[in-house]
Amino acid sequence: MMTSPSTPSLQPVAPSLPAEVVIGLDVGTTAAKVVAFGVGDPWRHTAIREYPLLSPEPGWQVQDPETIVAAVAGALADCVAAARGAEVVAVSVSSAMHGLIALDADLHPLTPLVTWADSRAHGEAAHLRATGQAAALHRTSGTPVHSMSPLTKLMWFARHEPAVCAAARWWVGLKDYVLLALTGSLVTELSSASATGLLDNATRTWSAAALDVAGVRADQLPPILPTTATLDLSAAMAARVGLAPGTPVVVGAGDGPLGNLGTGALEPGVVGLSLGTSGAVRMVVPQPVVDPDGRLFCYALTDDAWVVGGAVSNGGVVVRWAGGVFGCDLPPGPDGAPRDAELLALAHAVPPGSDGLVMLPYLLAERAPLWDPDLTGAYLGIRHEHTRGHFVRAAVEGVALQLSAIVEELNRLEPVTQIRATGGAFRSPVWREVMAAALGHPLQVTGGAEGSALGAAALGLYALGRATSLADAVALAAGGSGPSTDVEPAVPVSAVDVALYARVRSSIPELLAAYDEVARLFSAVGVDGSSARR
């Protein structure tokens, strides 16, 4: 009996290691994501280390700086090990913006990292708005006066923690502390500095007027480097992560501006939109832009590329909230909350416009475009026939309409021609269709999984002179092809839906005005229930 030769089992072929890699380090609000990118090669490796966001008091959102550094070092070591055999040409850094840490003379933290999400300084921000100082500070710094900003946080410390202020030799941000851990040098860079509320964007130096309001001296803040500046990896950190001492560390920029770079939203009129728990809309301009209405921020990417736009606190978190309220009987996901797919299926069954139901999604202290943390959320136009699907769809539409208001502000500065969107929410047809119709501009969804990490890696290659433009640097870091290969065709949307959402947006003033008579009714009732009218 003849037997056929056995067929060897086929094993997946591991992608070959590139000759060179650049590492993008993205230090976010809840995790450090470190990605090693093959230079001109599609190979990549991602490592993520999470850390907690703590709330020891109502409104406080803080983190332990050393826990973050440990997470950064662990994820970086993972990537270095995965790239063993390739040359690491640089480590380039992205980080969340607006954080604040006090250091003593020995560079030890006196406070936790007070994150952008911390709202303890809302009273200080309100004071600056009430006294008329906010507009001038915004014009100078490009940072809206809000509790997120280090300017208002410093005012809070001066008022509530004078002992900390007396002991503080330095006030630094998250990026500055990470760079200190990586290189041993205490510095900041233009992008992070431009998000403090303390920088004069015109001179690129610390603003004397802002420092006076904050109650700090210029010599208590780190020197400002260009975002393309390069430092040497310290021997201590090199041993900790497995790299050679002196490996170039590009100081990089903030996560928002680098998000635009990572998605290739670099040309005038091309807007980058990111949507996760929160959301943001940004456009790159060649020089700092002053928004006369005070609704947009302006932060640096490089010396000659600045990002103007706005961020909302209430993004995907609004739909997650709606799931907890209206979807308790739906199958839960791994975290115990209703699965987004089942929840959004309810919304998909409801027609665009939610049959007149409108949500103002101010569940968390809101940022752009009004920068008023005291605004509260509301549903308007509720009728008996509205189902839970209507409430969920109205939540999606409310977020999209808020972002559309920011897009329209940008459209006044530079005509918007295209929007590049990234974020896990856009896996849902509901989010894609509603967002495209509400924005009223061509919307393309990009893969952008590495986001700011890819932007950091690209800026690193640009800083090293490996690319002559930021766009070429993104292409090189992305494997030689650029982010455009990961961009889907424009989301199809009907002119009917675009017009419908324009009507929904214009109906909101009328819906709110309808309650004027209700306000007059209750103003006529005294606090003891008696009529206030005699």
XYZ file of C-alpha atoms in Angstrom:
534
model
C 0.000 0.000 0.000
C 1.381 3.323 -1.085
C 1.300 6.261 1.275
C 1.593 9.859 0.253
C 4.290 11.905 1.827
C 3.053 13.820 4.834
C 2.383 17.498 4.277
C 4.243 19.667 6.731
C 1.987 21.853 8.844
C 2.084 25.499 7.848
C 3.216 27.851 10.591
C 2.552 31.583 10.460
C 5.651 33.438 9.431
C 6.620 36.120 11.908
C 7.297 39.460 10.237
C 10.998 40.044 9.893
C 12.575 42.576 12.189
C 13.452 45.884 10.494
C 16.965 47.277 10.561
C 15.808 50.413 12.404
C 12.926 51.291 14.685
C 11.690 54.539 16.199
C 9.703 54.361 19.417
C 6.689 56.586 20.015
C 5.834 56.970 23.678
C 2.279 58.175 24.379
C 1.675 58.926 28.063
C -2.077 59.290 28.371
C -4.593 59.893 31.136
C -5.038 56.248 32.110
C -2.276 54.355 30.291
C 1.156 54.575 28.737
C 1.069 53.267 25.167
C 4.501 52.656 23.679
C 4.807 51.641 20.040
C 7.958 50.607 18.183
C 7.642 51.424 14.470
C 9.869 50.034 11.753
C 11.487 52.941 9.916
C 10.128 52.650 6.395
C 8.867 49.186 7.323
C 5.345 48.066 8.375
C 6.682 46.127 11.393
C 5.469 47.442 14.741
C 5.043 46.352 18.327
C 2.718 47.898 20.913
C 2.963 47.708 24.695
C 0.449 49.222 27.103
C 0.627 49.715 30.861
C -2.408 51.124 32.653
C -2.507 53.177 35.850
C -5.336 54.515 37.998
C -6.927 57.954 38.006
C -7.617 58.753 41.659
C -10.325 60.970 43.149
C -9.479 61.583 46.836
C -11.918 64.517 46.995
C -14.993 65.412 44.936
C -13.839 66.974 41.672
C -10.206 65.963 42.156
C -8.562 63.753 39.499
C -4.947 62.972 40.399
C -2.229 60.394 39.778
C 1.012 59.270 41.373
C 3.907 60.501 39.180
C 6.144 57.555 40.038
C 3.413 55.072 39.123
C 3.260 56.692 35.705
C 7.048 56.556 35.302
C 7.041 52.864 36.238
C 4.360 52.210 33.614
C 6.325 54.133 30.988
C 9.520 52.244 31.786
C 7.753 48.881 31.738
C 6.068 49.457 28.385
C 9.273 50.890 26.915
C 11.277 47.877 28.082
C 8.691 45.598 26.460
C 9.063 47.365 23.104
C 12.860 47.369 23.324
C 12.849 43.632 23.977
C 10.525 43.031 21.019
C 12.830 45.065 18.768
C 16.011 43.374 19.962
C 18.406 43.213 17.025
C 17.148 46.407 15.399
C 18.712 49.815 15.981
C 16.513 52.125 18.039
C 17.166 55.463 16.370
C 15.148 57.504 18.893
C 12.486 57.549 21.567
C 9.993 60.379 21.019
C 7.451 61.482 23.615
C 3.781 62.455 23.569
C 1.845 63.181 26.744
C -1.490 64.387 28.033
C -1.564 68.139 28.507
C -2.552 70.550 31.309
C -1.175 68.543 34.273
C 0.649 70.104 37.228
C 3.148 68.770 39.795
C 5.070 70.664 42.486
C 8.703 69.591 42.994
C 11.084 70.436 45.808
C 14.687 71.555 45.325
C 15.776 67.913 45.037
C 13.224 67.323 42.252
C 10.999 65.151 44.422
C 7.211 65.528 44.015
C 5.402 67.506 46.688
C 2.005 66.851 45.114
C 0.441 64.188 42.961
C -0.063 64.956 39.281
C -3.143 67.177 39.150
C -4.558 66.119 35.772
C -6.489 68.051 33.137
C -9.670 66.374 34.411
C -9.300 67.856 37.917
C -11.931 70.566 38.458
C -10.907 71.897 41.871
C -9.949 75.243 40.331
C -13.356 75.993 38.784
C -13.844 78.819 41.272
C -10.570 80.445 40.223
C -11.565 80.172 36.557
C -14.967 81.699 37.317
C -13.264 84.567 39.156
C -11.080 85.356 36.138
C -14.122 85.372 33.876
C -16.151 87.521 36.260
C -13.380 90.117 36.646
C -12.801 90.378 32.891
C -9.251 88.981 32.992
C -10.046 85.759 31.146
C -10.274 87.225 27.642
C -6.843 88.892 27.767
C -5.214 85.774 29.210
C -6.764 83.642 26.469
C -5.624 86.043 23.746
C -2.058 85.932 25.024
C -1.728 82.237 25.789
C -4.153 80.490 23.442
C -5.397 78.464 26.420
C -9.003 79.050 27.509
C -9.445 80.013 31.148
C -10.830 76.820 32.616
C -10.198 74.589 35.611
C -8.167 72.240 33.379
C -5.356 74.784 32.943
C -2.236 74.928 35.135
C -2.807 78.695 35.447
C -5.995 78.204 37.454
C -4.519 75.245 39.354
C -1.629 77.436 40.525
C -4.131 80.024 41.717
C -5.903 77.276 43.667
C -2.673 76.146 45.338
C -1.796 79.723 46.277
C -5.183 80.089 47.934
C -5.614 76.670 49.552
C -2.115 75.168 49.966
C 0.299 77.996 50.879
C 2.690 75.552 52.578
C 3.074 73.596 49.328
C 3.691 76.828 47.431
C 6.363 77.869 49.937
C 8.155 74.528 49.583
C 7.849 74.285 45.800
C 11.056 75.030 43.918
C 9.559 73.933 40.594
C 6.141 73.616 39.004
C 6.125 71.128 36.130
C 3.774 69.198 33.886
C 3.422 65.512 33.067
C 5.688 65.736 30.013
C 8.359 67.524 32.026
C 8.349 64.846 34.730
C 8.548 62.026 32.184
C 11.465 63.731 30.421
C 13.177 64.177 33.799
C 12.824 60.436 34.438
C 14.088 59.537 30.959
C 16.994 61.974 30.663
C 17.738 63.526 34.051
C 17.076 66.983 32.569
C 14.313 69.248 33.844
C 12.866 70.902 30.740
C 9.565 71.429 28.995
C 8.757 71.905 25.319
C 6.779 74.465 23.334
C 3.663 72.350 22.828
C 3.099 71.468 26.488
C 4.061 74.994 27.545
C 1.475 76.435 25.144
C -1.254 74.500 26.981
C -0.470 75.863 30.451
C -2.137 79.260 30.129
C 1.245 80.732 31.169
C 2.906 81.137 27.764
C 2.960 84.188 25.539
C 2.379 82.502 22.178
C 3.708 85.501 20.259
C 7.107 85.514 21.984
C 7.190 81.784 22.909
C 8.295 82.777 26.438
C 6.549 82.709 29.813
C 4.041 85.567 30.054
C 4.784 88.028 32.853
C 1.079 88.933 33.123
C -0.005 85.286 33.414
C 2.731 84.509 35.950
C 1.580 87.429 38.065
C -1.991 86.088 38.065
C -0.755 82.567 38.877
C 1.550 83.774 41.644
C 4.731 82.074 40.399
C 8.094 83.237 39.073
C 9.546 82.376 35.673
C 12.502 80.655 37.350
C 10.079 78.200 38.975
C 9.124 76.872 35.538
C 11.318 74.690 33.294
C 13.162 76.149 30.307
C 11.204 75.792 27.055
C 12.739 73.712 24.236
C 11.507 73.299 20.648
C 9.390 70.171 20.217
C 12.115 68.803 17.939
C 14.870 69.152 20.550
C 16.829 66.004 21.412
C 18.206 64.918 24.794
C 20.249 61.851 25.797
C 18.691 58.868 27.535
C 20.228 58.676 31.004
C 22.390 55.735 32.044
C 19.956 54.840 34.838
C 16.919 54.694 32.556
C 18.941 52.983 29.808
C 19.754 50.143 32.191
C 16.120 49.966 33.291
C 14.692 49.575 29.767
C 17.519 47.834 27.925
C 18.686 50.653 25.642
C 22.117 52.160 25.170
C 22.905 55.245 27.279
C 22.726 58.346 25.134
C 19.960 57.025 22.869
C 18.277 60.153 21.440
C 15.121 61.206 23.274
C 13.078 63.689 21.220
C 11.094 65.844 23.650
C 8.032 65.772 21.393
C 4.701 67.539 21.823
C 1.288 67.238 23.451
C -1.020 64.355 22.623
C -3.627 66.515 20.896
C -1.343 68.137 18.320
C 0.437 64.813 17.773
C -2.942 63.178 17.158
C -3.373 65.433 14.129
C 0.087 64.494 12.925
C -0.601 60.791 13.375
C -3.777 60.915 11.289
C -2.199 63.088 8.602
C -4.567 66.028 9.246
C -1.916 68.618 8.441
C -3.172 70.706 5.523
C -5.246 73.894 5.837
C -8.905 72.976 5.886
C -8.276 69.353 6.924
C -9.683 68.772 10.396
C -8.703 65.965 12.759
C -11.529 64.635 14.932
C -10.915 62.159 17.736
C -13.705 60.548 19.710
C -13.242 58.347 22.742
C -14.519 58.978 26.260
C -14.084 62.659 25.406
C -13.668 64.222 21.980
C -11.699 66.889 20.153
C -11.613 68.712 16.838
C -8.380 70.337 15.626
C -6.858 71.951 12.549
C -3.205 72.778 11.817
C -2.293 76.391 11.018
C 1.177 77.881 10.359
C 1.156 80.468 13.145
C -0.676 80.995 16.456
C -4.277 82.069 15.879
C -6.254 84.270 18.245
C -9.941 83.390 18.387
C -11.746 86.695 18.997
C -14.711 84.884 20.570
C -12.495 82.913 22.972
C -13.980 79.551 21.988
C -10.940 77.800 20.501
C -7.561 76.816 21.915
C -4.283 77.226 20.058
C -1.381 74.895 20.938
C 1.958 74.279 19.253
C 2.977 71.199 17.292
C 6.280 72.698 16.090
C 7.611 76.235 15.800
C 5.769 76.686 12.493
C 2.799 74.339 12.910
C 0.108 75.143 15.474
C -3.130 73.353 16.245
C -6.338 75.314 16.756
C -9.563 73.684 17.898
C -11.600 72.572 20.871
C -12.089 69.580 23.132
C -15.300 68.309 24.712
C -15.421 66.394 27.968
C -18.649 64.684 26.924
C -17.926 62.262 24.100
C -18.490 58.517 24.156
C -18.985 58.712 27.914
C -22.458 60.141 27.238
C -23.596 56.991 25.446
C -22.020 54.850 28.147
C -24.081 56.829 30.683
C -27.198 56.310 28.563
C -26.492 52.586 28.580
C -26.415 52.544 32.362
C -29.740 54.381 32.542
C -31.693 52.942 29.603
C -29.969 49.630 28.896
C -29.799 47.848 32.232
C -31.495 44.763 30.779
C -29.124 44.482 27.810
C -26.381 41.811 27.785
C -23.389 43.180 29.712
C -19.871 43.496 28.377
C -16.675 42.487 30.209
C -16.839 45.604 32.393
C -20.427 44.895 33.450
C -21.865 47.795 31.429
C -24.287 47.170 28.544
C -22.500 46.336 25.314
C -22.331 49.318 22.974
C -23.498 47.253 19.982
C -26.805 46.298 21.577
C -27.308 49.802 22.929
C -26.610 51.482 19.596
C -28.902 49.006 17.807
C -31.744 50.641 19.761
C -30.628 54.033 18.469
C -30.315 52.761 14.901
C -34.013 51.840 14.890
C -34.964 55.486 15.578
C -35.120 57.964 12.666
C -32.549 60.788 12.372
C -33.526 63.675 14.602
C -34.973 61.349 17.263
C -38.517 62.549 16.500
C -37.839 65.942 18.054
C -35.947 64.766 21.161
C -32.719 66.742 21.731
C -30.005 66.183 24.323
C -27.642 68.818 25.672
C -24.913 66.363 26.777
C -23.256 68.318 29.596
C -22.860 65.434 32.026
C -19.256 66.291 32.934
C -17.732 69.770 33.376
C -17.715 70.936 29.778
C -14.911 72.529 27.831
C -15.274 73.783 24.244
C -16.828 75.770 22.843
C -18.380 77.527 25.875
C -15.739 76.581 28.497
C -18.323 76.669 31.278
C -17.932 73.772 33.743
C -21.154 74.723 35.526
C -23.407 73.887 32.569
C -25.645 70.895 33.249
C -27.139 68.446 30.790
C -30.767 68.199 29.711
C -33.172 66.477 27.363
C -35.468 68.858 25.488
C -38.718 68.098 23.698
C -39.628 64.910 25.599
C -42.971 63.394 24.587
C -44.907 60.306 25.633
C -44.092 58.483 22.408
C -40.326 58.660 22.931
C -38.734 55.290 23.727
C -35.389 54.459 25.243
C -34.028 54.139 21.712
C -34.900 57.810 21.188
C -33.013 58.783 24.343
C -29.924 56.834 23.263
C -29.975 58.225 19.728
C -30.480 61.760 21.054
C -27.360 61.230 23.194
C -25.314 60.342 20.101
C -26.784 63.271 18.209
C -26.132 65.652 21.105
C -22.418 64.809 21.124
C -22.226 65.179 17.338
C -23.950 68.566 17.448
C -21.517 69.825 20.097
C -18.580 68.810 17.905
C -20.276 70.405 14.893
C -20.331 73.724 16.763
C -16.535 73.549 17.078
C -16.154 72.612 13.407
C -18.182 75.670 12.455
C -15.902 77.863 14.577
C -12.930 76.418 12.656
C -14.753 76.942 9.377
C -14.799 80.670 10.096
C -10.997 80.670 10.367
C -10.322 78.421 7.377
C -12.902 76.761 5.116
C -13.159 73.120 6.174
C -12.708 70.747 3.246
C -12.321 67.377 4.952
C -12.583 65.779 8.379
C -10.410 62.831 9.366
C -11.965 60.975 12.264
C -10.430 58.410 14.559
C -11.636 56.519 17.599
C -13.285 53.266 18.551
C -16.749 54.854 18.455
C -16.587 54.965 14.670
C -16.799 51.208 14.428
C -20.529 51.843 14.901
C -22.597 52.774 11.811
C -24.753 54.986 14.037
C -21.828 57.118 15.158
C -20.449 57.355 11.610
C -23.735 58.305 9.982
C -24.836 60.768 12.660
C -21.424 62.444 12.837
C -21.119 62.812 9.056
C -24.603 64.317 8.750
C -24.258 66.607 11.782
C -20.875 67.968 10.659
C -22.012 68.557 7.094
C -18.504 68.075 5.684
C -16.854 65.038 4.063
C -15.932 62.630 6.888
C -13.284 59.949 6.470
C -12.557 57.449 9.227
C -8.912 56.536 9.704
C -7.528 53.469 11.423
C -5.273 55.620 13.582
C -4.981 52.965 16.299
C -1.575 54.275 17.332
C -2.764 57.895 17.195
C -0.465 60.146 19.152
C 2.213 57.436 19.395
C 2.537 57.464 15.599
C 2.609 61.258 15.675
C 5.376 61.156 18.286
C 7.406 58.674 16.240
C 6.977 60.817 13.119
C 8.054 63.968 14.951
C 11.083 62.037 16.197
C 12.143 61.131 12.661
C 11.569 64.713 11.544
C 13.702 65.978 14.451
C 16.532 63.633 13.441
C 16.475 64.945 9.870
C 15.256 61.622 8.495
C 12.377 63.388 6.718
C 12.136 66.848 5.187
C 8.476 67.417 6.078
C 6.052 66.287 8.741
C 3.948 64.481 6.127
C 6.992 62.552 4.893
C 7.895 61.721 8.486
C 4.450 60.202 9.100
C 4.820 58.109 5.946
C 8.237 56.880 7.060
C 7.066 55.977 10.558
C 3.936 54.298 9.192
C 5.995 51.928 7.086
C 6.683 54.047 4.052
C 3.065 54.413 2.976
C 1.676 57.115 5.233
C -1.631 57.311 7.092
C -3.620 57.765 3.870
C -3.559 54.011 3.237
C -5.532 53.540 6.458
C -8.208 56.067 5.515
C -11.605 54.771 4.426
C -13.754 56.421 1.738
C -15.950 59.281 2.882
C -18.930 58.163 4.955
C -21.975 58.277 2.670
C -24.576 60.740 3.885
C -27.702 62.129 2.293
C -28.362 65.821 1.758
C -31.697 65.235 3.482
C -29.982 64.163 6.707
C -27.506 67.051 6.564
C -30.393 69.494 6.247
C -32.312 67.727 9.031
C -29.459 68.071 11.528
C -29.010 71.718 10.552
C -32.672 72.216 11.482
C -32.228 70.332 14.754
C -29.322 72.568 15.680
C -31.232 75.739 14.794
C -34.261 74.515 16.796
C -32.397 74.438 20.105
C -32.807 78.170 20.882
C -36.560 77.835 20.299
C -36.767 74.750 22.526
C -34.945 76.581 25.306
C -37.027 79.736 24.885
C -40.182 77.681 25.343
C -39.226 77.325 29.009
C -39.201 81.081 29.619
C -42.867 80.964 30.541
C -42.177 78.045 32.896
C -39.448 80.117 34.569
C -41.878 83.005 35.006
C -44.459 80.639 36.462
C -42.138 79.357 39.162
C -40.619 82.775 39.847
C -44.119 83.760 40.942
C -44.068 81.161 43.731
C -42.341 82.081 47.001
C -39.930 79.787 48.797
C -42.674 78.943 51.308
C -45.097 78.013 48.536
C -47.067 81.251 48.742
C -47.557 83.485 45.737
C -44.795 86.022 45.239
C -47.271 88.287 43.497
C -49.476 90.457 45.658
